[in-house]
Amino acid sequence: MQKLRVKAALEASASQSGVIIQGWVRTRRDSKDFSFMEINDGSCLKGIQVVVDAGTPGYDQISEFATGAAAEIEGDLVESPGKGQKWEVKATTIKLIGAAPEEYPLQKKRHSDEFLRSIAHLRGRTNKFGAMFRIRSETAKAVHDFFHENGFFNMHSPILTGSDCEGAGEMFRVTTLDLHNPIPKDFDTEDFFGKEANLTVSGQLSAETYALSHGRVYTFGPTFRAENSNTARHAAEFWMIEPEAAFFDLEDNMQLGEDLLKYIIKRVREQCADDLELFTKWVDKTLEATLDNIQNNPFERVSYTEAIEILQKAQKKFEFPVEWGIDLQTEHERFLTETAFKKPVIVYDYPKDIKAFYMRLNDDEKTVAAMDVLVPRIGEIIGGSQREERLDVLERRIDELGLNKDDYWWYLDLRRFGSAPHSGFGMGFERLLMLITGITNIRDVIPYPRTPKSLDF
Ligand code: 4AD
Ligand code: MG
């Protein structure tokens, strides 16, 4: 007897006797002398058809092989005489492993995304979330493969930090103090680390240190932001892919972002064709065309100043008025990629006042060598920059922004000893999955979403 995953069974090249299939019953149809069951084990979208003759050991319990029940089937993998599948299992023994009574919430019908979020612990068993989860896994693998093929080392950057990477102050404080009791006066020094600690918003600063020892590194880990924006594109906990490369300028950085995105989309389309078809059919009919468009065209590159001119000339009334110096809003980003250029757009050289302290100051002293990659439907998917490698300029920027230089002593050391031009970016992993699947709510591309006032499961 050999255990077979359903995927392997469906892709078999020859019939095989003595196999074991283990999974969950999706459907069952009974006739007088036999029953058909569809068993899904999560390994792929499709289930395998099982034929059970009356009289097969275990058949006396057949009525309990209900939708959602866990089952083990012993039998032979044989060519299916029926339409719609090449292989089926002719059962020799069936075993009920875990019954699923009628209250099982996933009876065969379509459920709303909202309802499925309320049973996030079970939604992985639906076709849609089953497919999303497999795509998420394959996408993560593609990320690692891309970087390894391009000479980048994987770095595990810290999740607990004592510094604020983005200087934005939207962090989750981590403490062991008992907040139900009076908080001591010098609570920072009394606390676990003897100083204020937070969950990281980005692994960038520590990635920079290893870029300046190993040349090319990337981190791919969880990041946390306490921004109270309850949008379909923001999560409080999300995963970020952050490459950092020494001797990369802004141009190299833009190319890396474009290459990475194209590589991942190509790979996932090759490896997850069945799963993606489901999204094209049920979620976004234009998905294939959108992905083709991204794969087949060079991304447009425009400076921030050019982008502002395009938006000002647009025959469209924006909710947020456009003028030089504003931070681009999603409506502006989507106009650039969906209407103005009809493909991904890289906007570069943003005003220094709307960007972080570490971005390299351009010669005009007004803009920094930042770049954001914008894609249809999502807007910003990548944010990055060339980093300021000049000690004096970096110190000046830290002062201008009212940050404390002492907190960044080690970061400044990199500019004191063997400083070199370097660049990097962050790509939001969930936004990438929204792009790939057409799913419009970030809550539906992560198993257990964390958003304001929502921390279930
Ligand atoms: O543009 P951001 O804030 O860039 C940084 O954090 C840099 N330190 C990255 C770097 O250069 N190494 O974030 C990068 C990306 C965004 O483009 C977006 O895709 C995603 O992270 N992102 C979010 N995704 C989901 N929920 C949120 N709240 C997000 N905030 C940012
Ligand atoms: Mg950004």
Coordinates of C-alpha atoms and ligand atoms in Angstrom, one line a residue:
M1 CA 0.0 0.0 0.0
Q2 CA 1.4 3.4 -1.0
K3 CA 0.1 6.7 0.3
L4 CA -0.7 9.0 -2.6
R5 CA -1.5 12.6 -2.6
V6 CA -4.4 13.4 -4.8
K7 CA -2.2 15.6 -7.1
A8 CA 0.2 12.7 -7.7
A9 CA -2.7 10.4 -8.3
L10 CA -4.3 12.7 -10.9
E11 CA -1.0 13.1 -12.6
A12 CA -0.1 9.4 -12.6
S13 CA 1.2 7.9 -15.8
A14 CA 0.0 4.4 -15.2
S15 CA -2.6 2.6 -13.2
Q16 CA -1.5 1.4 -9.8
S17 CA -3.0 -1.1 -7.4
G18 CA -2.8 -0.8 -3.6
V19 CA -2.9 2.9 -3.0
I20 CA -4.1 4.9 0.0
I21 CA -5.8 8.3 -0.4
Q22 CA -6.4 10.4 2.7
G23 CA -8.4 13.6 2.6
W24 CA -11.9 15.2 3.1
V25 CA -15.1 14.4 1.4
R26 CA -16.3 17.1 -0.9
T27 CA -19.4 15.4 -2.4
R28 CA -21.0 12.0 -2.4
R29 CA -23.7 10.5 -4.6
D30 CA -25.3 7.2 -3.8
S31 CA -26.9 4.7 -6.2
K32 CA -28.4 1.4 -5.5
D33 CA -25.2 -0.7 -5.7
F34 CA -22.4 1.8 -5.2
S35 CA -21.4 5.3 -4.3
F36 CA -19.3 8.0 -5.8
M37 CA -17.2 10.3 -3.6
E38 CA -15.0 13.2 -4.4
I39 CA -12.0 13.4 -2.1
N40 CA -9.9 16.5 -1.8
D41 CA -6.7 16.6 0.2
G42 CA -5.6 20.2 -0.5
S43 CA -2.7 19.1 -2.7
C44 CA -4.4 20.6 -5.8
L45 CA -7.7 22.2 -6.8
K46 CA -9.3 19.0 -8.1
G47 CA -10.4 16.1 -6.0
I48 CA -10.2 12.5 -7.0
Q49 CA -13.3 10.4 -7.7
V50 CA -13.7 7.3 -5.6
V51 CA -16.0 4.5 -6.5
V52 CA -17.2 2.4 -3.6
D53 CA -19.3 -0.8 -4.3
A54 CA -21.8 -1.7 -1.8
G55 CA -20.3 -4.5 0.3
T56 CA -16.8 -2.9 0.3
P57 CA -15.5 -3.0 3.9
G58 CA -16.6 0.2 5.6
Y59 CA -19.6 0.7 3.3
D60 CA -22.0 0.2 6.2
Q61 CA -21.0 3.6 7.4
I62 CA -21.3 5.3 3.9
S63 CA -24.0 7.8 5.1
E64 CA -21.4 9.3 7.4
F65 CA -19.0 10.1 4.6
A66 CA -20.6 13.5 4.4
T67 CA -19.3 16.7 3.0
G68 CA -16.3 17.8 5.3
A69 CA -15.6 14.4 6.8
A70 CA -12.1 13.1 6.9
A71 CA -11.7 9.8 5.1
E72 CA -9.1 7.2 4.2
I73 CA -9.6 5.1 1.1
E74 CA -7.6 2.1 0.2
G75 CA -8.0 0.9 -3.4
D76 CA -6.6 0.8 -6.9
L77 CA -5.9 3.7 -9.1
V78 CA -7.6 2.9 -12.4
E79 CA -8.5 4.7 -15.6
S80 CA -11.9 6.3 -15.3
P81 CA -14.5 5.3 -17.7
G82 CA -16.4 8.5 -16.9
K83 CA -16.0 11.9 -18.4
G84 CA -14.1 14.7 -16.7
Q85 CA -11.2 12.7 -15.1
K86 CA -8.5 10.4 -16.3
W87 CA -8.1 8.5 -13.1
E88 CA -10.3 7.3 -10.3
V89 CA -9.9 5.1 -7.3
K90 CA -11.8 1.9 -7.0
A91 CA -12.1 1.4 -3.3
T92 CA -11.3 -1.9 -1.5
T93 CA -11.7 -0.5 2.0
I94 CA -13.1 2.8 3.2
K95 CA -12.5 4.3 6.7
L96 CA -14.2 7.2 8.3
I97 CA -11.5 9.1 10.1
G98 CA -13.4 12.2 11.4
A99 CA -17.1 12.7 10.9
A100 CA -18.6 16.1 9.9
P101 CA -22.1 16.5 11.1
E102 CA -24.7 18.6 9.3
E103 CA -23.6 21.8 11.0
Y104 CA -20.4 21.8 9.0
P105 CA -20.5 25.4 7.6
L106 CA -19.1 24.6 4.2
Q107 CA -21.9 22.7 2.6
K108 CA -21.7 22.8 -1.1
K109 CA -22.7 26.3 -2.2
R110 CA -20.9 29.5 -2.8
H111 CA -20.2 31.6 0.3
S112 CA -19.5 35.3 0.5
D113 CA -15.9 36.4 1.3
E114 CA -17.2 38.2 4.4
F115 CA -18.8 34.9 5.7
L116 CA -15.6 33.0 5.0
R117 CA -13.5 35.5 6.9
S118 CA -15.6 34.7 9.9
I119 CA -14.6 31.0 9.6
A120 CA -11.0 31.7 8.6
H121 CA -10.0 28.4 10.3
L122 CA -12.0 26.4 7.8
R123 CA -11.9 28.5 4.6
G124 CA -8.7 26.8 3.4
R125 CA -11.0 23.9 2.5
T126 CA -12.9 25.9 -0.1
N127 CA -11.7 26.0 -3.7
K128 CA -11.0 29.7 -3.7
F129 CA -8.9 29.9 -0.5
G130 CA -7.4 26.5 -1.1
A131 CA -6.1 27.9 -4.4
M132 CA -5.0 31.2 -2.8
F133 CA -3.0 29.3 -0.2
R134 CA -1.2 27.2 -2.8
I135 CA -0.4 30.2 -4.8
R136 CA 0.9 32.0 -1.8
S137 CA 3.2 29.1 -1.1
E138 CA 4.5 28.9 -4.7
T139 CA 5.0 32.7 -4.8
A140 CA 7.1 32.6 -1.7
K141 CA 9.2 29.9 -3.3
A142 CA 9.6 31.9 -6.5
V143 CA 10.9 34.9 -4.4
H144 CA 13.6 32.7 -2.8
D145 CA 14.5 31.1 -6.2
F146 CA 14.8 34.5 -7.9
F147 CA 17.2 35.9 -5.4
H148 CA 19.3 32.7 -5.1
E149 CA 19.6 32.6 -8.9
N150 CA 20.8 36.2 -8.9
G151 CA 23.4 35.8 -6.1
F152 CA 21.4 37.3 -3.2
F153 CA 21.8 35.8 0.2
N154 CA 18.8 35.4 2.4
M155 CA 19.1 37.4 5.7
H156 CA 16.9 37.0 8.8
S157 CA 16.5 40.5 10.0
P158 CA 15.2 41.1 13.5
I159 CA 11.5 41.4 14.2
L160 CA 12.0 43.1 17.6
T161 CA 13.7 46.4 17.1
G162 CA 14.9 49.4 19.0
S163 CA 14.9 51.7 16.0
D164 CA 12.2 53.1 13.7
C165 CA 13.2 52.4 10.1
E166 CA 10.6 54.5 8.4
G167 CA 10.8 57.3 10.9
A168 CA 7.0 57.3 10.6
G169 CA 6.2 56.4 14.2
E170 CA 3.4 53.9 13.4
M171 CA 4.8 51.0 15.4
F172 CA 3.5 48.4 17.7
R173 CA 5.1 48.8 21.1
V174 CA 6.3 45.6 22.7
T175 CA 6.4 45.5 26.5
T176 CA 6.4 43.1 29.5
L177 CA 5.2 45.8 31.8
D178 CA 1.9 45.1 33.5
L179 CA -0.4 47.7 32.1
H180 CA -3.1 47.0 34.6
N181 CA -0.8 48.2 37.4
P182 CA 0.6 51.7 37.9
I183 CA 3.3 52.2 35.2
P184 CA 6.7 53.0 36.7
K185 CA 8.0 56.5 36.0
D186 CA 11.1 55.4 34.1
F187 CA 9.2 52.7 32.3
D188 CA 11.6 52.5 29.4
T189 CA 14.5 51.4 31.5
E190 CA 12.4 49.2 33.7
D191 CA 11.1 47.3 30.6
F192 CA 12.4 44.0 29.4
F193 CA 15.1 45.4 27.1
G194 CA 15.8 48.4 29.2
K195 CA 14.7 50.6 26.4
E196 CA 11.7 51.1 24.2
A197 CA 11.1 48.1 21.9
N198 CA 8.8 47.8 18.9
L199 CA 7.8 45.3 16.2
T200 CA 9.7 46.1 13.0
V201 CA 8.1 48.1 10.2
S202 CA 10.9 47.0 7.8
G203 CA 14.1 45.0 7.8
Q204 CA 15.8 47.5 5.6
L205 CA 18.3 49.1 8.0
S206 CA 19.8 45.8 9.1
A207 CA 19.7 44.5 5.5
E208 CA 21.9 47.5 4.5
T209 CA 24.6 46.4 7.0
Y210 CA 24.8 43.0 5.4
A211 CA 24.6 44.4 1.8
L212 CA 27.8 46.2 2.8
S213 CA 29.5 43.0 3.8
H214 CA 28.0 40.4 1.4
G215 CA 27.1 42.6 -1.6
R216 CA 23.6 41.3 -2.2
V217 CA 21.1 40.2 0.4
Y218 CA 17.4 40.1 0.9
T219 CA 15.0 39.7 3.8
F220 CA 11.6 38.2 3.5
G221 CA 9.7 38.4 6.7
P222 CA 6.8 39.7 8.7
T223 CA 6.5 43.5 9.2
F224 CA 4.0 45.4 11.4
R225 CA 2.4 48.8 11.0
A226 CA 0.0 50.4 13.4
E227 CA -1.4 52.8 10.8
N228 CA -5.1 53.0 11.4
S229 CA -6.0 52.9 7.7
N230 CA -8.8 50.5 7.4
T231 CA -8.4 50.0 3.6
A232 CA -8.6 46.9 1.5
R233 CA -4.8 47.3 0.8
H234 CA -3.4 47.7 4.3
A235 CA -2.8 45.1 6.9
A236 CA -1.3 45.6 10.4
E237 CA 0.8 42.5 9.9
F238 CA 2.1 41.8 6.4
W239 CA 5.1 40.2 4.8
M240 CA 7.7 42.2 2.9
I241 CA 10.4 41.2 0.4
E242 CA 13.4 43.5 0.8
P243 CA 16.5 43.2 -1.4
E244 CA 19.5 45.4 -0.7
A245 CA 22.5 45.5 -3.0
A246 CA 25.8 47.3 -2.8
F247 CA 27.1 49.1 -5.8
F248 CA 23.5 49.3 -7.1
D249 CA 22.2 52.7 -8.2
L250 CA 18.6 53.7 -8.7
E251 CA 18.6 52.4 -12.3
D252 CA 19.8 49.0 -11.2
N253 CA 17.2 49.0 -8.4
M254 CA 14.4 49.8 -10.8
Q255 CA 15.5 47.0 -13.1
L256 CA 15.7 44.5 -10.2
G257 CA 12.1 45.3 -9.2
E258 CA 10.9 44.9 -12.7
D259 CA 12.8 41.6 -13.2
L260 CA 11.6 40.2 -9.9
L261 CA 8.0 40.9 -10.6
K262 CA 8.1 39.4 -14.1
Y263 CA 10.0 36.3 -12.9
I264 CA 7.4 35.6 -10.1
I265 CA 4.4 36.1 -12.4
K266 CA 5.9 33.8 -15.0
R267 CA 6.8 31.1 -12.5
V268 CA 3.4 31.2 -10.7
R269 CA 1.5 31.0 -14.0
E270 CA 3.6 27.9 -14.9
Q271 CA 3.2 26.1 -11.6
C272 CA -0.3 27.1 -10.6
A273 CA -2.2 27.2 -13.9
D274 CA -5.3 25.4 -12.5
D275 CA -5.5 27.5 -9.4
L276 CA -5.1 30.7 -11.4
E277 CA -7.8 29.7 -13.9
L278 CA -10.2 29.6 -11.0
F279 CA -9.4 33.3 -10.3
T280 CA -9.8 34.3 -13.9
K281 CA -13.2 32.5 -14.0
W282 CA -14.7 33.7 -10.7
V283 CA -12.8 36.7 -9.4
D284 CA -11.4 38.8 -12.3
K285 CA -12.1 38.1 -15.9
T286 CA -9.3 40.4 -17.0
L287 CA -6.7 38.7 -14.9
E288 CA -4.9 36.8 -17.7
A289 CA -4.7 40.0 -19.8
T290 CA -3.4 42.0 -16.8
L291 CA -0.7 39.4 -16.2
D292 CA 0.2 39.2 -19.9
N293 CA 0.5 42.9 -20.0
I294 CA 2.9 43.0 -17.0
Q295 CA 5.0 40.1 -18.4
N296 CA 5.3 41.4 -21.9
N297 CA 6.0 45.1 -21.7
P298 CA 8.9 47.1 -20.3
F299 CA 7.6 49.1 -17.4
E300 CA 7.2 52.8 -18.0
R301 CA 9.5 55.1 -16.1
V302 CA 8.6 58.7 -15.2
S303 CA 10.0 61.1 -12.7
Y304 CA 7.7 62.3 -10.0
T305 CA 7.7 65.8 -11.6
E306 CA 6.5 64.3 -14.9
A307 CA 3.9 62.2 -13.1
I308 CA 2.5 65.4 -11.5
E309 CA 2.3 67.1 -14.9
I310 CA 0.4 64.1 -16.3
L311 CA -2.0 64.1 -13.4
Q312 CA -2.6 67.9 -13.7
K313 CA -3.4 67.6 -17.4
A314 CA -5.8 64.7 -16.8
Q315 CA -9.4 65.2 -17.6
K316 CA -10.3 63.7 -14.3
K317 CA -11.4 65.2 -11.0
F318 CA -9.4 63.6 -8.2
E319 CA -10.5 63.6 -4.6
F320 CA -7.1 64.7 -3.5
P321 CA -6.0 67.8 -5.6
V322 CA -2.7 67.4 -7.4
E323 CA 0.3 69.7 -7.0
W324 CA 4.0 69.3 -6.8
G325 CA 5.0 68.1 -3.3
I326 CA 2.0 65.9 -2.5
D327 CA 2.3 62.3 -1.7
L328 CA 0.6 60.3 -4.5
Q329 CA -2.7 58.7 -3.4
T330 CA -4.0 55.4 -4.7
E331 CA -6.3 57.2 -7.1
H332 CA -3.3 59.0 -8.6
E333 CA -1.3 55.9 -8.8
R334 CA -4.1 53.9 -10.4
F335 CA -4.7 56.7 -13.0
L336 CA -1.0 56.6 -14.0
T337 CA -1.0 52.8 -14.5
E338 CA -4.5 52.1 -15.6
T339 CA -5.3 55.2 -17.8
A340 CA -2.2 57.1 -18.7
F341 CA 0.2 54.3 -19.5
K342 CA -1.9 51.1 -19.3
K343 CA 1.0 49.2 -17.8
P344 CA 3.2 49.2 -14.7
V345 CA 4.8 52.5 -14.1
I346 CA 7.9 53.3 -12.0
V347 CA 7.9 56.8 -10.6
Y348 CA 11.2 58.1 -9.4
D349 CA 12.9 61.2 -7.8
Y350 CA 10.2 62.1 -5.3
P351 CA 10.3 65.3 -3.2
K352 CA 12.5 64.8 -0.2
D353 CA 9.9 66.1 2.2
I354 CA 7.5 63.2 1.7
K355 CA 10.2 60.4 1.9
A356 CA 12.3 58.8 4.6
F357 CA 15.6 60.2 5.9
Y358 CA 17.8 57.5 4.4
M359 CA 17.0 58.2 0.7
R360 CA 19.8 59.6 -1.4
L361 CA 19.6 63.4 -1.9
N362 CA 19.7 64.4 -5.6
D363 CA 21.8 67.3 -6.8
D364 CA 18.7 69.5 -7.0
E365 CA 18.5 69.3 -3.2
K366 CA 14.8 69.1 -3.6
T367 CA 14.3 65.4 -4.5
V368 CA 15.6 62.1 -3.4
A369 CA 16.5 59.0 -5.5
A370 CA 13.4 57.1 -4.5
M371 CA 11.3 54.8 -6.8
D372 CA 7.9 53.3 -6.4
V373 CA 6.6 50.6 -8.7
L374 CA 2.8 51.1 -9.5
V375 CA 0.6 48.4 -11.0
P376 CA -3.0 48.3 -12.2
R377 CA -5.7 47.8 -9.5
I378 CA -3.2 48.0 -6.6
G379 CA -1.2 51.2 -7.0
E380 CA 2.1 51.0 -5.1
I381 CA 3.5 47.5 -4.9
I382 CA 7.1 48.3 -4.4
G383 CA 8.7 51.2 -2.6
G384 CA 12.5 51.8 -2.5
S385 CA 15.4 54.0 -3.1
Q386 CA 19.1 54.5 -3.5
R387 CA 20.4 55.0 0.0
E388 CA 22.3 58.1 1.2
E389 CA 25.9 56.8 1.4
R390 CA 27.5 60.3 2.2
L391 CA 28.0 60.6 6.0
D392 CA 27.7 64.4 6.1
V393 CA 24.5 64.5 4.0
L394 CA 22.9 61.7 6.0
E395 CA 23.7 63.4 9.3
R396 CA 22.2 66.6 8.0
R397 CA 19.0 64.8 7.0
I398 CA 18.6 63.1 10.3
D399 CA 19.0 66.5 12.0
E400 CA 16.5 68.1 9.7
L401 CA 13.9 65.5 10.4
G402 CA 14.4 65.8 14.1
L403 CA 15.6 62.3 14.6
N404 CA 18.2 61.3 17.2
K405 CA 21.6 60.6 15.7
D406 CA 22.6 58.5 18.7
D407 CA 20.0 55.9 17.8
Y408 CA 21.5 55.4 14.4
W409 CA 25.2 55.2 15.4
W410 CA 25.7 51.8 13.9
Y411 CA 23.9 52.9 10.7
L412 CA 26.1 55.9 10.4
D413 CA 29.2 53.7 11.0
L414 CA 28.5 52.1 7.6
R415 CA 29.1 55.5 6.1
R416 CA 32.3 56.0 8.1
F417 CA 33.9 52.7 7.2
G418 CA 34.0 51.6 3.6
S419 CA 30.8 53.4 2.5
A420 CA 29.5 52.5 -0.9
P421 CA 26.5 53.4 -3.1
H422 CA 23.7 50.9 -2.4
S423 CA 20.0 50.5 -3.1
G424 CA 17.1 48.4 -2.2
F425 CA 13.3 48.2 -2.0
G426 CA 10.4 46.6 -0.3
M427 CA 7.7 44.7 -2.1
G428 CA 4.5 44.0 -0.2
F429 CA 3.9 40.2 -0.4
E430 CA 0.2 40.5 0.1
R431 CA -0.1 43.2 -2.5
L432 CA 1.8 40.9 -4.9
L433 CA -0.7 38.2 -4.2
M434 CA -3.6 40.6 -4.9
L435 CA -2.0 41.4 -8.2
I436 CA -1.5 37.7 -9.1
T437 CA -5.0 36.5 -8.1
G438 CA -7.2 39.5 -8.7
I439 CA -8.4 39.4 -5.1
T440 CA -9.4 42.9 -4.1
N441 CA -9.2 42.7 -0.3
I442 CA -5.9 42.1 1.5
R443 CA -7.8 40.1 4.2
D444 CA -8.3 37.4 1.6
V445 CA -4.7 36.7 0.6
I446 CA -3.4 35.9 4.1
P447 CA -4.6 33.0 6.2
Y448 CA -5.3 35.1 9.3
P449 CA -5.5 38.9 8.6
R450 CA -4.7 41.4 11.2
T451 CA -6.4 44.8 10.7
P452 CA -7.7 47.5 13.1
K453 CA -10.1 46.1 15.7
S454 CA -9.7 42.7 14.2
L455 CA -7.5 40.0 15.8
D456 CA -9.6 36.9 15.6
F457 CA -8.1 33.4 15.5
Ligands
4AD1 O1 7.0 51.8 0.8 P1 7.3 51.1 2.1 O2 6.8 51.7 3.4 O3 8.9 50.9 2.1 C1 9.7 50.5 3.2 O4 9.2 50.1 4.2 C2 11.1 50.4 2.9 N1 11.9 50.4 4.1 C3 11.4 49.2 2.1 C4 12.8 49.1 1.6 O5 13.3 50.0 0.9 N2 13.5 48.1 2.0 O6 6.7 49.6 2.0 C5 7.1 48.8 1.0 C6 5.9 48.0 0.5 C7 4.9 48.9 -0.1 O7 5.2 49.3 -1.5 C8 3.7 48.0 -0.1 O8 3.6 47.1 -1.2 C9 3.9 47.2 1.2 O9 5.3 47.3 1.5 N3 3.1 47.8 2.3 C10 2.0 47.2 2.9 N4 1.4 46.1 2.5 C11 0.3 45.8 3.3 N5 -0.2 46.5 4.3 C12 0.5 47.6 4.7 N6 0.1 48.3 5.8 C13 1.6 48.0 4.0 N7 2.5 49.1 4.0 C14 3.4 48.9 3.1
MG2 MG 5.9 53.4 0.1

